[in-house]
Coordinates of C-alpha atoms and ligand atoms in Angstrom, one line a residue:
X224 CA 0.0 0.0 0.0
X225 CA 1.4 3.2 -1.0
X226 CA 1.7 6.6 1.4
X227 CA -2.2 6.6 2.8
X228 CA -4.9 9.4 2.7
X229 CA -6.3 11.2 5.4
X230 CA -9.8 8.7 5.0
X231 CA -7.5 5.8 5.8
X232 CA -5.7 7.1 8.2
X233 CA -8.9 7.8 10.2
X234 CA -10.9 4.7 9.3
X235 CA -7.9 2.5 10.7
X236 CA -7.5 4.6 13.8
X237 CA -11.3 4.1 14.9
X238 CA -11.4 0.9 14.2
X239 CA -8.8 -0.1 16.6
X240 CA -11.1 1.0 19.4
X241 CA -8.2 1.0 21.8
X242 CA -8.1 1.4 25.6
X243 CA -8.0 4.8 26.3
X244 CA -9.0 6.7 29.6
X245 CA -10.6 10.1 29.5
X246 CA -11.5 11.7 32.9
X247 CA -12.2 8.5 34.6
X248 CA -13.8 6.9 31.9
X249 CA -13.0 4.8 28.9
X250 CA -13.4 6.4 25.5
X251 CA -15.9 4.1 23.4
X252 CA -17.2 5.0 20.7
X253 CA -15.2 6.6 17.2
X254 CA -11.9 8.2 18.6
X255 CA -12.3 10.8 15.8
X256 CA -15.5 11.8 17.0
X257 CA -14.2 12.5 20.5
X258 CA -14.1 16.0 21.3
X259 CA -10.5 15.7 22.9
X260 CA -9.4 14.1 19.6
X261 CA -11.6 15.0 17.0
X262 CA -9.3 18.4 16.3
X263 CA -6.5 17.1 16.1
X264 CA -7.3 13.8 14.3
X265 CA -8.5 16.1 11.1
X266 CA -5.3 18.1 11.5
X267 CA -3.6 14.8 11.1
X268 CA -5.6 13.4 8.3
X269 CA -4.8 16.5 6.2
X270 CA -1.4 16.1 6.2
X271 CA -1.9 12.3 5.2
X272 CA -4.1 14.4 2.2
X273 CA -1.3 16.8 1.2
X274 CA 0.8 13.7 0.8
X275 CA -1.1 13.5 -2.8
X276 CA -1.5 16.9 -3.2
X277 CA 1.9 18.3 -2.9
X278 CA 4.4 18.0 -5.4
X279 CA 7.3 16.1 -3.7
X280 CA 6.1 14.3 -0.5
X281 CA 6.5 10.9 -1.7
X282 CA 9.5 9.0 -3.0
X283 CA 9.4 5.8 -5.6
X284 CA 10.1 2.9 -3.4
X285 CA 13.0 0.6 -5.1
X286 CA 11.8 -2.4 -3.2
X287 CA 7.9 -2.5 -3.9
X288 CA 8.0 0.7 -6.9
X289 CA 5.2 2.3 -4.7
X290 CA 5.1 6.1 -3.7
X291 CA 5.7 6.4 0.2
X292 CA 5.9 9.5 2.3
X293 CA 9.3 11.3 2.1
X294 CA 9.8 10.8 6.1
X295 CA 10.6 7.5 5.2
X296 CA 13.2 8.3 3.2
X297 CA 17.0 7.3 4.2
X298 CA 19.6 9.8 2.7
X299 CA 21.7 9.1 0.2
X300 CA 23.1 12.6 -0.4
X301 CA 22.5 16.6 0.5
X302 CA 19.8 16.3 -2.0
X303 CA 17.6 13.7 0.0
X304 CA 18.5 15.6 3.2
X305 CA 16.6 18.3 0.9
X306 CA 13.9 16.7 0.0
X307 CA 13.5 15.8 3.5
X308 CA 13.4 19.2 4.7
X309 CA 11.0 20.4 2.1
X310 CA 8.8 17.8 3.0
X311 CA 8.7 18.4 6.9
X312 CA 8.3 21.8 6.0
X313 CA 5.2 21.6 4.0
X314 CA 3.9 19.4 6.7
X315 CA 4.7 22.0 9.9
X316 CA 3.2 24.9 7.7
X317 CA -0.1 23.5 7.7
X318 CA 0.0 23.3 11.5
X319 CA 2.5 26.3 12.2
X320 CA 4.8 23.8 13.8
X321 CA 2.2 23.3 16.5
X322 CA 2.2 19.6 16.0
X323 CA 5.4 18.5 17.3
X324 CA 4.4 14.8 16.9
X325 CA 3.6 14.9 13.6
X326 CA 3.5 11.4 11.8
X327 CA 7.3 12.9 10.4
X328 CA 8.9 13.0 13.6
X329 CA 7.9 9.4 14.5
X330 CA 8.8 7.8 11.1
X331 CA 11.8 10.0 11.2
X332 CA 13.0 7.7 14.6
X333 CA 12.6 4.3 13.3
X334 CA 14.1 5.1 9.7
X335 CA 17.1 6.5 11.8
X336 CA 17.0 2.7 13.4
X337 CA 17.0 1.3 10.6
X338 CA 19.8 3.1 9.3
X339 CA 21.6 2.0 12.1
X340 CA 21.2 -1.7 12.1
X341 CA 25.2 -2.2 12.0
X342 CA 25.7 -1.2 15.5
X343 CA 23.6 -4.0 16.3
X344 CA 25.2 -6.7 14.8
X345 CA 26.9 -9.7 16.7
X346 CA 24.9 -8.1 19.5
X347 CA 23.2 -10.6 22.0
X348 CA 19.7 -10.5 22.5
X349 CA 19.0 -8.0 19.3
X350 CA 17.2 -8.5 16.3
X351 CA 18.6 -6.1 13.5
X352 CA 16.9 -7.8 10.5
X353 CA 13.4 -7.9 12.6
X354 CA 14.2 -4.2 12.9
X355 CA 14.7 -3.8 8.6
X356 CA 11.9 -5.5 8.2
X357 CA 9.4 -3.8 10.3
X358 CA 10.6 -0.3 9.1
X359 CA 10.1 -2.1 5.6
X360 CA 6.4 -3.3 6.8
X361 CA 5.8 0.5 8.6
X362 CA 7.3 2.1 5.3
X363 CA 4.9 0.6 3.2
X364 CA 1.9 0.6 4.9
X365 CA 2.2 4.2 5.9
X366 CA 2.2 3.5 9.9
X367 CA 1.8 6.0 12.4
X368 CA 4.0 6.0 15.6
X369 CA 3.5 7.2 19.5
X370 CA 6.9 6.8 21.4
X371 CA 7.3 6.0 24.9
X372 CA 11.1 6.4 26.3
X373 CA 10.4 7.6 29.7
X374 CA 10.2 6.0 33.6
X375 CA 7.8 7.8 35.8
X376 CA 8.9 10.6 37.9
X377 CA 8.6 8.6 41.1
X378 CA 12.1 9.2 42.3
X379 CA 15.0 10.7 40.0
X380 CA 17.6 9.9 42.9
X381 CA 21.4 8.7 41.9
X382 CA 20.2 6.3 44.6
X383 CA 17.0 5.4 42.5
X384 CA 18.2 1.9 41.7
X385 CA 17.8 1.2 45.6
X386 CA 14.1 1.5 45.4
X387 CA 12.3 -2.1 45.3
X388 CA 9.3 -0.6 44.1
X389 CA 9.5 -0.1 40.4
X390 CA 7.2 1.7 38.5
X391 CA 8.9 1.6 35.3
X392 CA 7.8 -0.6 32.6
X393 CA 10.0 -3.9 32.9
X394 CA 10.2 -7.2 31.4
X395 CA 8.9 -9.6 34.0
X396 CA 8.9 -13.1 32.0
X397 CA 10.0 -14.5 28.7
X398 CA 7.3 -17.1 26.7
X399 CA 7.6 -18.7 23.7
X400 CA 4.9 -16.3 22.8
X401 CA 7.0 -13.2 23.7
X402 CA 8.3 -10.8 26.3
X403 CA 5.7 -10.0 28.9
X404 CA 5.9 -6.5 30.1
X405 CA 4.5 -4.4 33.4
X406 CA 5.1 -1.0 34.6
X407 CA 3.8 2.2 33.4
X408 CA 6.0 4.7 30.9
X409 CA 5.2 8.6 29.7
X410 CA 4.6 10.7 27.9
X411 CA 3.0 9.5 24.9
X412 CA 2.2 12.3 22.6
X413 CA -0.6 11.3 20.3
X414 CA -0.8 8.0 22.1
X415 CA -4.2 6.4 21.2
X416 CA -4.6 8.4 18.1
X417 CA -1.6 6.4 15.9
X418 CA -1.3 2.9 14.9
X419 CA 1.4 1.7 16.8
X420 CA 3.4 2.6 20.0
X421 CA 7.5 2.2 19.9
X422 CA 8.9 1.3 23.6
X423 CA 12.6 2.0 24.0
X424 CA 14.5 2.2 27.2
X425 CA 15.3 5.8 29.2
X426 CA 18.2 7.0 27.5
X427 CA 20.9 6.1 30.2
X428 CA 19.0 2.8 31.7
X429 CA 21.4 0.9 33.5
X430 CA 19.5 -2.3 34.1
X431 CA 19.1 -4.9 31.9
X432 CA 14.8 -5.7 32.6
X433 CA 14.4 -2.1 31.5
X434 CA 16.3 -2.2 28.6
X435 CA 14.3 -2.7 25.3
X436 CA 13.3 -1.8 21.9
X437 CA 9.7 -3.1 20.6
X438 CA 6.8 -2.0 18.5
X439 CA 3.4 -2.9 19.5
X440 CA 0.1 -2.0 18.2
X441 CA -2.1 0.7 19.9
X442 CA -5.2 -2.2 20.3
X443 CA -2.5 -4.6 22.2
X444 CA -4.3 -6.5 24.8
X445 CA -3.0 -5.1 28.6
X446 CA -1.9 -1.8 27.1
X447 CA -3.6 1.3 28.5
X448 CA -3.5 5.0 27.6
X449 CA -4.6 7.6 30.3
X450 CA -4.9 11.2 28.6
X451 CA -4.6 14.4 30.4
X452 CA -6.8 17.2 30.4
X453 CA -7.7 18.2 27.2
X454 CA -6.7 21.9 26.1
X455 CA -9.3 22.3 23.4
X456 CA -11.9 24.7 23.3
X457 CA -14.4 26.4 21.3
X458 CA -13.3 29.6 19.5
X459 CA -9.7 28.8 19.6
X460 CA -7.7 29.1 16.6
X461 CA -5.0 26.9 17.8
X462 CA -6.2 24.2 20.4
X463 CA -9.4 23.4 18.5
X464 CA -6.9 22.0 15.4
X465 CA -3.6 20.9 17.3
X466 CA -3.6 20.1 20.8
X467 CA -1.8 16.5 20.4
X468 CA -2.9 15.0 23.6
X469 CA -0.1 13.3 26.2
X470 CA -0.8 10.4 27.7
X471 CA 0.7 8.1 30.1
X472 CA 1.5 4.7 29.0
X473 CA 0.4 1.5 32.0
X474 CA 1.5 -2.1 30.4
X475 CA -0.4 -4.7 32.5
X476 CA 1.4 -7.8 31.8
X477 CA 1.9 -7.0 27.9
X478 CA 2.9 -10.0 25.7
X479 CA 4.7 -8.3 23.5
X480 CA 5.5 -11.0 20.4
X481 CA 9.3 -12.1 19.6
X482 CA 8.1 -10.2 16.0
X483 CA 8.1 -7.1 17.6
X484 CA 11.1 -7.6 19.7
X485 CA 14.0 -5.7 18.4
X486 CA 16.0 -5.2 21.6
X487 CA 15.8 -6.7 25.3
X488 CA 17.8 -7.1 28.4
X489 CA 20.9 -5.3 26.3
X490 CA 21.8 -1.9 27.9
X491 CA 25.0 -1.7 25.8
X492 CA 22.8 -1.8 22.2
X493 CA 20.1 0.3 23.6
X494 CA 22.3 3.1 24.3
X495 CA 24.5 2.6 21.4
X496 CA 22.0 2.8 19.2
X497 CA 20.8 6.0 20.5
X498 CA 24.0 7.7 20.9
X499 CA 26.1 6.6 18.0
X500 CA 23.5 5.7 16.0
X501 CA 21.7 8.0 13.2
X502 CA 18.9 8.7 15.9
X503 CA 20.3 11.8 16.8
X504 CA 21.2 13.5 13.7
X505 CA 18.1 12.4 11.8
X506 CA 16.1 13.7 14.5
X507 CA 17.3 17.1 15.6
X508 CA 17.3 17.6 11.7
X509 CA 13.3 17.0 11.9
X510 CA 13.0 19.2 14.8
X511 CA 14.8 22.3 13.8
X512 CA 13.0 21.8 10.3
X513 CA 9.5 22.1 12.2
X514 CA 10.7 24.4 14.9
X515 CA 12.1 27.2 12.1
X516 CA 8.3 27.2 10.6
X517 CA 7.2 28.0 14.0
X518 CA 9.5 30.8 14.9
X519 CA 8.7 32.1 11.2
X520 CA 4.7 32.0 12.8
X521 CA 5.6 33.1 16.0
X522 CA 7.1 36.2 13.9
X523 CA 4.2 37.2 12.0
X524 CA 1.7 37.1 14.8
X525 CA 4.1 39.2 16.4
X526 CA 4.6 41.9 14.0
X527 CA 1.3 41.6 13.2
X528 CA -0.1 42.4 16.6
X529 CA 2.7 45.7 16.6
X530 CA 0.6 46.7 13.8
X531 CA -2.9 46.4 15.0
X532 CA -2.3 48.6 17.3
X533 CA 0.4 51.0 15.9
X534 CA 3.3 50.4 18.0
X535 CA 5.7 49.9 15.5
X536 CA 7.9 53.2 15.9
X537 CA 9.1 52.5 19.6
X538 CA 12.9 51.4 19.7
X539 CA 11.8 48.9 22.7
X540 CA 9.3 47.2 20.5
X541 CA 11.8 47.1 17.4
X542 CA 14.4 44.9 19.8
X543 CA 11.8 43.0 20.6
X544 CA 11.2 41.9 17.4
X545 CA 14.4 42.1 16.3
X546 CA 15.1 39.6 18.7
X547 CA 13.1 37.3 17.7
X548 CA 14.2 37.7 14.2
X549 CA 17.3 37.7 15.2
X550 CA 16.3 33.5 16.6
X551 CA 14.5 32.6 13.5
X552 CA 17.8 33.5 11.2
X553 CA 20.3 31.7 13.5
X554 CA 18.0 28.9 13.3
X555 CA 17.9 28.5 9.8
X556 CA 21.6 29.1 9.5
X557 CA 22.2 26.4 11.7
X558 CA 19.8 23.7 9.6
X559 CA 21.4 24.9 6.7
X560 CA 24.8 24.0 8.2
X561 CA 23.9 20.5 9.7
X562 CA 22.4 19.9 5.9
X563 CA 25.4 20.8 4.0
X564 CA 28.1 19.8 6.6
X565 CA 26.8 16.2 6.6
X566 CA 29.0 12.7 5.1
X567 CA 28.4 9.7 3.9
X568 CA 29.3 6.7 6.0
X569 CA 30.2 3.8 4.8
X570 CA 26.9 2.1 3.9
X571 CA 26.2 5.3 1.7
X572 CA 24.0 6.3 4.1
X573 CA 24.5 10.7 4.4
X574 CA 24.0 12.0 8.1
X575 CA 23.3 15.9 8.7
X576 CA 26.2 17.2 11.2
X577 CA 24.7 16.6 14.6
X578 CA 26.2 19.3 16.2
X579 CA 24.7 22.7 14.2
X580 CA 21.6 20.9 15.0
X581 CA 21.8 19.9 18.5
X582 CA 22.7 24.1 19.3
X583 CA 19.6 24.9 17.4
X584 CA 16.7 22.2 19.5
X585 CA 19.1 23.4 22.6
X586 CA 18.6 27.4 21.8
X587 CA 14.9 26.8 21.0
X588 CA 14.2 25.5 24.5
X589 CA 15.0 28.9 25.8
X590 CA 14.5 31.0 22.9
X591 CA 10.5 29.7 22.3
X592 CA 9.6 30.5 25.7
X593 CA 11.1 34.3 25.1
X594 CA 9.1 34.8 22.2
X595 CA 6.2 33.9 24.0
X596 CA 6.6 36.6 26.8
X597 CA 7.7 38.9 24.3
X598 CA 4.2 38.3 22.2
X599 CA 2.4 38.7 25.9
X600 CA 4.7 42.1 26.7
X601 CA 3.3 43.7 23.2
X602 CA -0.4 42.1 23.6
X603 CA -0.6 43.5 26.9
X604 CA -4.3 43.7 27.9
X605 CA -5.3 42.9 24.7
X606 CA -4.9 39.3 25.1
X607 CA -7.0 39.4 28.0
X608 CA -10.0 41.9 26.4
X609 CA -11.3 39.2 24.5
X610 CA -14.9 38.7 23.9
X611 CA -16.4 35.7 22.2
X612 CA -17.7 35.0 19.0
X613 CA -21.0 34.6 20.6
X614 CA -20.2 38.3 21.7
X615 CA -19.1 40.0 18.5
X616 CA -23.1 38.1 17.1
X617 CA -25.0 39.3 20.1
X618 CA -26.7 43.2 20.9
X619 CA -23.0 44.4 22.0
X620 CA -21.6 43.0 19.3
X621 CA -21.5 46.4 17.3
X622 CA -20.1 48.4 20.2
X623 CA -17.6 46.0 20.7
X624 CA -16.5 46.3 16.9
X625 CA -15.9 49.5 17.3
X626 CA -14.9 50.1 20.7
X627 CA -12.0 47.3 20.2
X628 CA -10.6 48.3 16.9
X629 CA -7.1 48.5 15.9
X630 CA -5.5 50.7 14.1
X631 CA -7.4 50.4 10.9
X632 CA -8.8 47.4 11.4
X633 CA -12.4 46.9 13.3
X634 CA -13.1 45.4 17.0
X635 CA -13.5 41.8 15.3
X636 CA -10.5 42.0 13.7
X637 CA -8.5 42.9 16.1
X638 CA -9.7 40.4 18.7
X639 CA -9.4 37.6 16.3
X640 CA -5.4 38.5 15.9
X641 CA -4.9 38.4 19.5
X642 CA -7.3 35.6 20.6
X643 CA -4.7 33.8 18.7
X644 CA -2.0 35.1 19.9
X645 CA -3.6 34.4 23.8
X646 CA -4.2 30.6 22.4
X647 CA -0.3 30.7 21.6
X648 CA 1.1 32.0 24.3
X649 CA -1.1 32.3 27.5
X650 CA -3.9 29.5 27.0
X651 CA -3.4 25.7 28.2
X652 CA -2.5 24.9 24.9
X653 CA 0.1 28.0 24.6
X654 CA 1.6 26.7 27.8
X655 CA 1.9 23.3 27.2
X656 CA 3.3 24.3 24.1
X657 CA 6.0 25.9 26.0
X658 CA 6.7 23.2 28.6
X659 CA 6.7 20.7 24.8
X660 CA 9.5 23.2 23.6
X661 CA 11.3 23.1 27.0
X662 CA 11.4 19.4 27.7
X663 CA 10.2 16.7 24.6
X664 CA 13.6 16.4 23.7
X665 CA 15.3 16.0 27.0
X666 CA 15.5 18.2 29.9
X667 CA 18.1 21.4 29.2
X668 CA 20.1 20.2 31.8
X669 CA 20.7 16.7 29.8
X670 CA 20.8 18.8 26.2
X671 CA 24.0 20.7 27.9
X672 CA 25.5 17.5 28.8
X673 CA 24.8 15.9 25.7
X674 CA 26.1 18.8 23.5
X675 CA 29.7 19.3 26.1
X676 CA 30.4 15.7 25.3
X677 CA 29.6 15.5 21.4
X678 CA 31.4 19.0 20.2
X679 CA 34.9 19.0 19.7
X680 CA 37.1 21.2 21.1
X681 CA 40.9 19.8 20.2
X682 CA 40.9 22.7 17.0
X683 CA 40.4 25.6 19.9
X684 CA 42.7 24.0 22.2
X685 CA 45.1 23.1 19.6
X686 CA 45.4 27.4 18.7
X687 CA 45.5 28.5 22.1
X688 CA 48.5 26.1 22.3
X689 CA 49.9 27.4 19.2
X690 CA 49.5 31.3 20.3
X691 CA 51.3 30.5 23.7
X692 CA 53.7 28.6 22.1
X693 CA 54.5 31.8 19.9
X694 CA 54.7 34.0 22.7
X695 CA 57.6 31.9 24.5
Ligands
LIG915 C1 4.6 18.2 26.6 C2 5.6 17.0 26.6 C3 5.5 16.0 25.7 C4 6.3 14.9 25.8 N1 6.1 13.9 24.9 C5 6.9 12.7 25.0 C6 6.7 11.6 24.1 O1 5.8 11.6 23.2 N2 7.4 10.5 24.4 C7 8.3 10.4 25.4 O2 8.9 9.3 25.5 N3 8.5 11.4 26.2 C8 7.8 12.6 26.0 N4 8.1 13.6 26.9 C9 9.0 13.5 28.0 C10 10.3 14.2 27.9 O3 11.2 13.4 27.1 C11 10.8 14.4 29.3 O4 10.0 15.4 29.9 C12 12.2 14.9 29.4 O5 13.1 13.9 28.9 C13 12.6 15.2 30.8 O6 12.4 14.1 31.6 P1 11.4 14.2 32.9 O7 10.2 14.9 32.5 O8 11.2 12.8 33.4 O9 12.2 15.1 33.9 P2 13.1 14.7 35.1 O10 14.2 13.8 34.6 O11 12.2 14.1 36.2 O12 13.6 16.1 35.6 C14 13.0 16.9 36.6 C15 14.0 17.9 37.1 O13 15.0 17.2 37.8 C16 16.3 17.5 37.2 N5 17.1 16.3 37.1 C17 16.6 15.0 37.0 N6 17.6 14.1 36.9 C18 18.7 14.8 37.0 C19 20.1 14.5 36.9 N7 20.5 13.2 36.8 N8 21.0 15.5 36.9 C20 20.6 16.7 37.0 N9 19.3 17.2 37.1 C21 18.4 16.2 37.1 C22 16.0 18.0 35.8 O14 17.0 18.9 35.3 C23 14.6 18.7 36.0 O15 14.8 20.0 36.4 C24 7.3 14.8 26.8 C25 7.4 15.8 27.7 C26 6.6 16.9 27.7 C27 6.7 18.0 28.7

């Protein structure tokens, strides 16, 4: 089956009728008709859509001559690293970059596994050809993907491993029918609204029961998903279309089949396979390509809202948004550079340089909640004078057209530019999106330690040996 339509898509998500919890109850019913869901799910579906729309967002498949999605695609060259961008891109504009979890960032991941199958060779207990063939089966069948890497939060001690009682999901018996798990994982993004669910280890898991790579369907038997609130609501530009809901992830003795098993008790390959692996460079090469289309958004509501209301020739106001110009063209620079500064290992296989991209998902986690406080300094109480649409219909409705108009532009107008910009930057969904920028990729903390050990330094060192050598 070639790269799937948004129709498919949300014909085979409804008719898995998995086990998902909604405020104390389970959801039955058609997911897509849920009100938590039902947003989002279209928002999902169109991108499947623009898949045969758009000029370039498939890719003729050598193996089975169909046309599958471009996030799919391993790199052979600068060009596919390209074609790669271009594709995220198209995708992220339709949503602004709202939907982190697009179906790219997922099928992103397990192509970067399966560009990495080497590492796992003459490993024990791991399955690289499993691994090919799945991505194969997932390539061609235009799967989507949920991820769950994380243990609870119950207790983040160095001393953690102490603790008898384990909430994290662990392998608790091996069957001829597969690997039984139990525990509970977060935070599933989109979990309940894909096809499948990928289950790897924490990076940095030390013990060998937690250590795993697998694949399971959303409709497995034992597997639950319990959602959070839900951020959408009515008049919302943003929430109403986006808000990919989190959920967290219980396993209640899984049997997870030997199929799907492409990794277990094997800290050594999980963590290889992460950190030398293509995971990270494919990845952060996603990210920054969805999180420049978002700054570039982020931009225009910005400047826009400076021009509703005519504040445009104050010097503060100018650094303001010169600041956040100043984060969308470092951003781009630094894609550009992980795109052209790339190589070609030796299975032909071209990886974008890690490093231009790490700095970028690293700035963004600081520089995305800045632009958010700078869009709430200029809105001001105009993203809190915000009547609704009910309003703008009703008897007040033609005083409020008038009494909150912009600078030429009337009450409604004006209300609808910074209702949006609220929804972005003050609403539950505008903060979510904030703690999402912060924290999907790691916590800062980790993304510093990450970036100190993966940058060389021996070419600065090496000068500063040369200039004191000079002056002796
Ligand atoms: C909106 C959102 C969506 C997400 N979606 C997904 C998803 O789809 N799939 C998925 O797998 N994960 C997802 N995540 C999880 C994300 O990967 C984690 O939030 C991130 O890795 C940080 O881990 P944590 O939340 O467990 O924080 P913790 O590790 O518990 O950190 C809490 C605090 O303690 C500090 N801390 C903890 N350990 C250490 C240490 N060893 N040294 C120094 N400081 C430490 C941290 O710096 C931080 O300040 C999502 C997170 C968010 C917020």
């Amino acid at each position: 089956m070639p790269a799937i339509t948004g129709d498919e898509y949300i014909k085979r998500i409804d008719t898995l009728q998995s086990n998902i919890w909604y405020d104390g109850e389970r959801i039955t019913g058609k997911l897509s008709e849920h009100r938590a869901f039902a947003g989002v799910m279209k928002s999902q579906a169109a991108l499947y859509d623009l898949q045969h729309q758009k000029e370039n967002m498939t890719f003729t498949c050598e193996k089975s001559g169909t046309g599958i999605g471009v996030s799919y695609l391993i790199p052979r060259s600068v060009e596919d690293v390209k074609k790669r961008r271009e594709m995220i891109q198209e995708w992220a504009t339709h949503n602004g970059g709202f939907m982190g979890r697009s179906p790219d960032y997922m099928n992103t991941v397990l192509t970067s596994f399966a560009a990495s199958l080497d590492l796992l060779e003459g490993e024990k207990k791991t399955f690289p050809k499993k691994l090919r063939d799945f991505y194969e089966y997932a390539r061609e069948n235009d799967l989507s993907f949920t991820h769950t890497f994380i243990s609870p939060q119950s207790n983040r001690s160095k001393l953690a491993f102490l603790d008898d009682e384990v909430t994290n999901a662990r392998i608790v018996e091996k069957r001829d029918d597969g690997l039984v798990i139990r525990g509970a994982k977060l935070l599933a993004t989109q979990g309940g609204i894909t096809d499948e669910v990928i289950v790897y280890s924490n990076p940095g898991t030390a013990e060998e029961d937690q250590s795993y790579l697998f694949s399971i369907p959303t409709d497995t038997k034992g597997l639950t998903f319990v959602c959070r609130r839900s951020f959408v609501e009515s008049d919302t530009p943003l929430s109403s279309r986006f808000d990919e809901m989190d959920t967290v992830v219980l396993f209640e003795d899984v049997v997870v089949p030997w199929e799907r098993v492409f990794i277990y008790e094997n800290v050594r390959a999980v963590t290889s396979l992460y950190k030398e692996g293509k995971f990270i460079p494919f990845t952060v090469h996603q990210i920054v390509s969805r999180q420049v289309i978002k700054a570039e958004f982020v931009l225009g509501v910005a400047q826009s809202m400076v021009d509703m209301i005519n504040i445009g020739e104050y010097d503060h106001v100018q650094g303001k948004i010169a600041e956040i110009m100043r984060g969308v063209e470092s951003l781009k620079a630094l894609l550009y550079k992980g795109e052209g500064g790339g190589t070609l290992d030796e299975g032909g296989v071209y990886i974008p340089d890690p490093i231009p991209l790490y700095v970028a998902v690293s700035e963004f986690q600081a520089f995305y909640p800045r632009c958010m406080e700078i869009v709430q300094q200029l809105g001001a109480s105009g993203m809190i004078t915000l009547p609704s649409e009910r309003d703008f219909s009703s008897d007040v409705g033609e005083n409020l057209t008038f009494y909150l108009k912009g600078y030429e532009k009337n009450g409604k107008e004006k209300v609808a530019l910074f209702r949006l910009a609220w929804d972005m930057a003050m609403s539950g969904f505008g903060t979510r999106q904030m703690h999402y920028e912060r924290f999907f990729f790691g916590d800062p903390v980790k993304l510093a330690q990450n970036l100190y050990q993966m940058c060389p330094t021996e070419r600065a060192k090496n000068r500063v040996e040369q200039f004191l050598q000079e002056r002796s």
